[in-house]
mmCIF file of N, CA and C in Angstrom:
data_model
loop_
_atom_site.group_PDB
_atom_site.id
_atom_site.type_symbol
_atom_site.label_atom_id
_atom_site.label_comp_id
_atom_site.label_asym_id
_atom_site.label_seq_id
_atom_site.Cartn_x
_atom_site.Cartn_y
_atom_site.Cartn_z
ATOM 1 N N UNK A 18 -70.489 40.435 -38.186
ATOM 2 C CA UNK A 18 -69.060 40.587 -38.013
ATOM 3 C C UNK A 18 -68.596 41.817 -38.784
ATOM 4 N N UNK A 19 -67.694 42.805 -37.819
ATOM 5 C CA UNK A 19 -67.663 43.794 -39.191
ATOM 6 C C UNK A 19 -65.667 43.861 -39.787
ATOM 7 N N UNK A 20 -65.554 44.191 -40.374
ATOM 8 C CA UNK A 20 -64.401 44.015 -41.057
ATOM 9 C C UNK A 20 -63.534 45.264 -40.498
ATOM 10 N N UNK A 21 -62.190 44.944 -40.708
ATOM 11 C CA UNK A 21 -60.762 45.672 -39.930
ATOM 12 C C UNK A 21 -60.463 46.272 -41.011
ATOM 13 N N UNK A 22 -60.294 47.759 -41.347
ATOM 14 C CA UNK A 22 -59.617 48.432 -42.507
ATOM 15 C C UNK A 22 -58.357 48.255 -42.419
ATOM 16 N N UNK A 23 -57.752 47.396 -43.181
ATOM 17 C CA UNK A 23 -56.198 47.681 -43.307
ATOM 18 C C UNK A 23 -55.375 49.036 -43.913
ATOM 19 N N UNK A 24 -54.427 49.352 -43.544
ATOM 20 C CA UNK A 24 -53.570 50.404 -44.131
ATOM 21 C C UNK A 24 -52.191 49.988 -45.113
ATOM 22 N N UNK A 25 -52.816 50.641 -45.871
ATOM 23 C CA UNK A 25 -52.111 49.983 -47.171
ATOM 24 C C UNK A 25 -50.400 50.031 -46.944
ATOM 25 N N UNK A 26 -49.908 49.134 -47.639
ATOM 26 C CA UNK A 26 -48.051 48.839 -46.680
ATOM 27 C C UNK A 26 -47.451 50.238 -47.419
ATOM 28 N N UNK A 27 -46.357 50.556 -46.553
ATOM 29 C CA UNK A 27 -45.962 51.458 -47.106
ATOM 30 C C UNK A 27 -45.210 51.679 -48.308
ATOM 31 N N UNK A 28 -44.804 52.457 -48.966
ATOM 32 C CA UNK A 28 -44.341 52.381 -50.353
ATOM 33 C C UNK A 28 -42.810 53.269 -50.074
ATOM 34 N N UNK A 29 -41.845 53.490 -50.432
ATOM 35 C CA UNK A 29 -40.461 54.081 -51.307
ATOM 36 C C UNK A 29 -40.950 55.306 -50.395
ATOM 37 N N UNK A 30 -41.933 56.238 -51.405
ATOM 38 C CA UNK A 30 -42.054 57.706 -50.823
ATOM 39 C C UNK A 30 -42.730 58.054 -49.686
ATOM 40 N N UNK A 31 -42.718 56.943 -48.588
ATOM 41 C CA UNK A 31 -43.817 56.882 -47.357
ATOM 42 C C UNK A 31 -42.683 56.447 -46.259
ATOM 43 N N UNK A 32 -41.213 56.372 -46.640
ATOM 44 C CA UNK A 32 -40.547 56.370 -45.820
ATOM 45 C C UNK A 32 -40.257 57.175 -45.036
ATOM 46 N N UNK A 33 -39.628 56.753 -43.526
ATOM 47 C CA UNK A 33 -39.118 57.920 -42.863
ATOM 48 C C UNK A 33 -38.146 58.776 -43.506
ATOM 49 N N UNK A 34 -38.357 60.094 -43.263
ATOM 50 C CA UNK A 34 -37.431 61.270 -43.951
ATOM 51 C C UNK A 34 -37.159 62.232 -42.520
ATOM 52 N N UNK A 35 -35.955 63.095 -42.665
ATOM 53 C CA UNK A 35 -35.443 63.680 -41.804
ATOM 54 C C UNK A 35 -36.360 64.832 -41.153
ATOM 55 N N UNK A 36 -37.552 65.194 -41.991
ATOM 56 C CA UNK A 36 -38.280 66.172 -41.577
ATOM 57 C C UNK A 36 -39.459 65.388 -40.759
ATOM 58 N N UNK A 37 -39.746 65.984 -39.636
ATOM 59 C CA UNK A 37 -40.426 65.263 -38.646
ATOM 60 C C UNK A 37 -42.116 65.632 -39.014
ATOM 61 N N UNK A 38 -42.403 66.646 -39.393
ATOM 62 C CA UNK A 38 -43.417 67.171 -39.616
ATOM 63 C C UNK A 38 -43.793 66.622 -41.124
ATOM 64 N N UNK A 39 -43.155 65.674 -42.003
ATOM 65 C CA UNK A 39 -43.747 65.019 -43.237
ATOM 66 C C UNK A 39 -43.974 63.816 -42.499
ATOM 67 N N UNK A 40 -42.873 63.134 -41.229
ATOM 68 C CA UNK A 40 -43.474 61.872 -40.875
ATOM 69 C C UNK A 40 -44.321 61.791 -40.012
ATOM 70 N N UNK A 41 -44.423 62.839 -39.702
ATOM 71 C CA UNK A 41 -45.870 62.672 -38.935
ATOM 72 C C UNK A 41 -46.949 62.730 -39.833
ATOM 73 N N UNK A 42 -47.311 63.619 -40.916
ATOM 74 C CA UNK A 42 -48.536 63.361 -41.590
ATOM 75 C C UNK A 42 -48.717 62.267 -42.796
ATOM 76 N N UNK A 43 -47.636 61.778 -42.685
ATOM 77 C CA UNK A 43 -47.397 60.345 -43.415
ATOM 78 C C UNK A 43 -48.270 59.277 -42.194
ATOM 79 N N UNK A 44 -47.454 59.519 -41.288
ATOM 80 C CA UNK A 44 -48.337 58.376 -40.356
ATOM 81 C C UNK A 44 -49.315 58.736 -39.570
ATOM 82 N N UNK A 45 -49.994 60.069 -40.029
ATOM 83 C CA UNK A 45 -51.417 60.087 -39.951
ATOM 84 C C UNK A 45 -52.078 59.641 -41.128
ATOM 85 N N UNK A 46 -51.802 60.062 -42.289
ATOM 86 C CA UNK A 46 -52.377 59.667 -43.733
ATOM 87 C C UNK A 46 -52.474 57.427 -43.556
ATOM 88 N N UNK A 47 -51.385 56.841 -42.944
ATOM 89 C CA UNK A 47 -51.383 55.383 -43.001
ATOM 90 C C UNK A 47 -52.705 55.231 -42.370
ATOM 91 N N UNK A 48 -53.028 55.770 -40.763
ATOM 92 C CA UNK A 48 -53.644 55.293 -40.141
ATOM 93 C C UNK A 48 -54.812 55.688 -40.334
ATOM 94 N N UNK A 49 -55.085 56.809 -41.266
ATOM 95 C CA UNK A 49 -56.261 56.845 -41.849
ATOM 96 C C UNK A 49 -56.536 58.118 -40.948
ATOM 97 N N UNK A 50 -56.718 59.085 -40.007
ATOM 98 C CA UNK A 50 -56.420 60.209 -39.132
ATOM 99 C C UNK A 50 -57.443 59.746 -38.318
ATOM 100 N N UNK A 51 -57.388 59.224 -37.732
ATOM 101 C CA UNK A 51 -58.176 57.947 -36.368
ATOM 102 C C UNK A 51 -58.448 59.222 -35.458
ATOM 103 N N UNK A 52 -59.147 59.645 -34.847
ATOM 104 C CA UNK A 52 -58.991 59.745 -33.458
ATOM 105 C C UNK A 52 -58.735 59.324 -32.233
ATOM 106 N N UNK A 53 -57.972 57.599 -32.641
ATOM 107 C CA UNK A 53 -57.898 57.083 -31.503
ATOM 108 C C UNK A 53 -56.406 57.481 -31.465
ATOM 109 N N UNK A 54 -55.320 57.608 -32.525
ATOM 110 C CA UNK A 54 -53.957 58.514 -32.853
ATOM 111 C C UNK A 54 -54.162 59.260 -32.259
ATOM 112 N N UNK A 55 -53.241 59.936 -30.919
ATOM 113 C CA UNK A 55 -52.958 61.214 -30.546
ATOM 114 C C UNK A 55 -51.246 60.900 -30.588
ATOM 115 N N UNK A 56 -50.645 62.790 -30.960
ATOM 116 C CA UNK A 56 -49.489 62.726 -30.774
ATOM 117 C C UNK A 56 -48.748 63.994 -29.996
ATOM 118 N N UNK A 57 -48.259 63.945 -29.298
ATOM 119 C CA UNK A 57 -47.504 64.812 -28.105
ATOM 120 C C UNK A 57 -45.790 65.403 -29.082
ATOM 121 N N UNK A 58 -46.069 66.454 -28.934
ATOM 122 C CA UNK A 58 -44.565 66.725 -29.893
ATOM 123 C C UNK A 58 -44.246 67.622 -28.515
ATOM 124 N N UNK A 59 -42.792 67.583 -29.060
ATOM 125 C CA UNK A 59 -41.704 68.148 -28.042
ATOM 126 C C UNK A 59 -40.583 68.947 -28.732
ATOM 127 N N UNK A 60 -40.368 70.222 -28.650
ATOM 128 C CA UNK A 60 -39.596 70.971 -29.386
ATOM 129 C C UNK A 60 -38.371 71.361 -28.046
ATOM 130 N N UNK A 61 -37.072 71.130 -28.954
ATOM 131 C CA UNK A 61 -35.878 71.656 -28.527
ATOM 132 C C UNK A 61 -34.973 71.403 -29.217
ATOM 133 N N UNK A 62 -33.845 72.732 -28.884
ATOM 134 C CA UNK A 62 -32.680 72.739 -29.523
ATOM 135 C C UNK A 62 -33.346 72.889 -31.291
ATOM 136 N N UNK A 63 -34.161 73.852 -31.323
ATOM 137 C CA UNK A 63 -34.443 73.906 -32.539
ATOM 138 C C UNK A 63 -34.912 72.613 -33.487
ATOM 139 N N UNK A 64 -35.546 71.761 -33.045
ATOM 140 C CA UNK A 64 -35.437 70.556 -33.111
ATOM 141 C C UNK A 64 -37.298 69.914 -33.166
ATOM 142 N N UNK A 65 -37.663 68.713 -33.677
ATOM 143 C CA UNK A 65 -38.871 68.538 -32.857
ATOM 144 C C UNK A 65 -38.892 66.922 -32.380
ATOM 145 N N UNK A 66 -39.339 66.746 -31.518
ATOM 146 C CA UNK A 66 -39.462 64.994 -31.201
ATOM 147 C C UNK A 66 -41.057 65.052 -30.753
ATOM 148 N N UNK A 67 -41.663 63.877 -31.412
ATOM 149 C CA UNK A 67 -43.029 63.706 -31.855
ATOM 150 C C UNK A 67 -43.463 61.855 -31.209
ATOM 151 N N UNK A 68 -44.507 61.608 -30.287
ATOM 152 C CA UNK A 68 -44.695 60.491 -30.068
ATOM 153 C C UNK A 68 -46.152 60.456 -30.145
ATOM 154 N N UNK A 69 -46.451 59.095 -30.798
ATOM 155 C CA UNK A 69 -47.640 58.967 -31.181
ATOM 156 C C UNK A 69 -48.259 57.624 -30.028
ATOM 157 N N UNK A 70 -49.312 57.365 -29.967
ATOM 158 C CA UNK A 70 -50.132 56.330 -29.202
ATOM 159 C C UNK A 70 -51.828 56.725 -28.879
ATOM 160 N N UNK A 71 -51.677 55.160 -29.104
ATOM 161 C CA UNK A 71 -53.206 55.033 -29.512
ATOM 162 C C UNK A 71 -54.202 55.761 -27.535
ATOM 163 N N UNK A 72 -55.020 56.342 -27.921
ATOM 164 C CA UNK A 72 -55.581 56.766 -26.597
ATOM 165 C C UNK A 72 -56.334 55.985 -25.444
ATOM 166 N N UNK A 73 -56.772 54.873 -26.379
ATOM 167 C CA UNK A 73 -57.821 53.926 -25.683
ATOM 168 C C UNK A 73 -56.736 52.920 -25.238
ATOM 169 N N UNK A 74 -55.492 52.771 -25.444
ATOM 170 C CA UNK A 74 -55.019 51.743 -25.070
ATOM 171 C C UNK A 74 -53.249 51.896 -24.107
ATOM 172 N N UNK A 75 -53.291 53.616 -23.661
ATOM 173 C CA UNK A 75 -52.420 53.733 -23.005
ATOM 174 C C UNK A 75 -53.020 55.422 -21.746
ATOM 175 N N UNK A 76 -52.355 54.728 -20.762
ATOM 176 C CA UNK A 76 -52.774 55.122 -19.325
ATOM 177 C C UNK A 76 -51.722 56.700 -19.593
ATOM 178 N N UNK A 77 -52.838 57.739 -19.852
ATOM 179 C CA UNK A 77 -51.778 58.794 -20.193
ATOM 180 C C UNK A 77 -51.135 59.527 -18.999
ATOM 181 N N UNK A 78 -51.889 59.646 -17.778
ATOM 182 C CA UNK A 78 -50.283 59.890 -16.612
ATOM 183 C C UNK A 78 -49.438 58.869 -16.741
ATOM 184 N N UNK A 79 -49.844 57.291 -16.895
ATOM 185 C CA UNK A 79 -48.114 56.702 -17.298
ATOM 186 C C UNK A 79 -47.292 57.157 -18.082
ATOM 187 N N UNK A 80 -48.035 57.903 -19.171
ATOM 188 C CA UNK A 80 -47.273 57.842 -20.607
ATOM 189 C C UNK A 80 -46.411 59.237 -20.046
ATOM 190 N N UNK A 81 -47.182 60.213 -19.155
ATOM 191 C CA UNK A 81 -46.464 61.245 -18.597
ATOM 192 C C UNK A 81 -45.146 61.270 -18.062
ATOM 193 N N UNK A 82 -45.528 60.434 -16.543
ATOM 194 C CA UNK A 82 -44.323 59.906 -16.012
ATOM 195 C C UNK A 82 -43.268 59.345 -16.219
ATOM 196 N N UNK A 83 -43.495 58.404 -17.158
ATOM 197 C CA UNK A 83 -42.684 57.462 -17.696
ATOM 198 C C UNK A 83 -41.279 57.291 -18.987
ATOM 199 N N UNK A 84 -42.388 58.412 -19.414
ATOM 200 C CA UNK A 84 -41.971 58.537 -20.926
ATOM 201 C C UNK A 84 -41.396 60.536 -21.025
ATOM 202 N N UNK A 85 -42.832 60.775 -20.726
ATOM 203 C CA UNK A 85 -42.593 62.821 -21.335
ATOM 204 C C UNK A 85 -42.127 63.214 -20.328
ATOM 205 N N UNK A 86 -42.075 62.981 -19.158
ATOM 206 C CA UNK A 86 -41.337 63.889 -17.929
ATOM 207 C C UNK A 86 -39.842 63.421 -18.233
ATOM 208 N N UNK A 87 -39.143 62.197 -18.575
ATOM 209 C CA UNK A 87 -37.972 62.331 -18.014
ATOM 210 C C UNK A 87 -37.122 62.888 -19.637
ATOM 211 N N UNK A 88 -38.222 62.498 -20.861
ATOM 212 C CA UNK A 88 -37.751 63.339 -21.808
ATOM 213 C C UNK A 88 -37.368 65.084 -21.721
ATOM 214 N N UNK A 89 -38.698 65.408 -20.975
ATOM 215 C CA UNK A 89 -38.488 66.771 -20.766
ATOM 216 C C UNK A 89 -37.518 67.525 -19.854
ATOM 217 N N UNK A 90 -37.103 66.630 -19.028
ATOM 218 C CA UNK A 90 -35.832 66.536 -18.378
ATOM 219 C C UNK A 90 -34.855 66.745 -18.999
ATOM 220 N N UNK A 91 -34.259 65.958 -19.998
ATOM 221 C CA UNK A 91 -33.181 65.710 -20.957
ATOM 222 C C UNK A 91 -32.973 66.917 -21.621
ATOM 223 N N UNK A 92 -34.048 67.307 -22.304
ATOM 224 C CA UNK A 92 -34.301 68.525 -22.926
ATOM 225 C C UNK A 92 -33.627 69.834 -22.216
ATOM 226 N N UNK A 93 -34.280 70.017 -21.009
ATOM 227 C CA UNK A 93 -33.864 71.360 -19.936
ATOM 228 C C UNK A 93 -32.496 71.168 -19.207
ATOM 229 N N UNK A 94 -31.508 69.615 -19.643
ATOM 230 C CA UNK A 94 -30.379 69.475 -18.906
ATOM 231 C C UNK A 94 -29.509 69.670 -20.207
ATOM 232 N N UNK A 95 -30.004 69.635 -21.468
ATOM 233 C CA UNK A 95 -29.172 70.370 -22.721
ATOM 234 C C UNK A 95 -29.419 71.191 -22.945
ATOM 235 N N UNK A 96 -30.044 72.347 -22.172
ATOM 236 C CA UNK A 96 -30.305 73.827 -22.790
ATOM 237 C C UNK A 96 -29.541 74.748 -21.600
#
């Protein structure tokens, strides 16, 4: 049987903060930098929006269609 590494709970200074680029390597540092973590960032309006999901367990043209196309939409109907 082999054992599940837990990720240690988060602490005070492991909270979300306004800079997107500390919470993202915060919640790479939790998950330990897996390769099964991939994350798709999206820049606009000077801005960044960042989504993470595990690879083995999501259908990435869904995640396309579903999710990043109509974001990227939103994006090009505020610029």
């Amino acid at each position: 049987m082999t054992s599940v590494k837990s990720s240690p709970p988060i602490s005070k200074q492991q909270q979300l903060t306004k800079n997107v680029d500390v919470n993202l390597k915060q919640l790479k540092d939790a998950l330990f930098h897996s390769d099964e973590i991939k994350e798709r960032i999206i820049h606009f309006n000077e801005q960044k929006l960042f989504i993470v999901y595990l690879d083995s367990m999501v259908d990435k043209r869904s995640l396309e269609i579903n999710v990043l196309d109509p974001i990227i939409e939103l994006v090009k109907l505020a610029l």
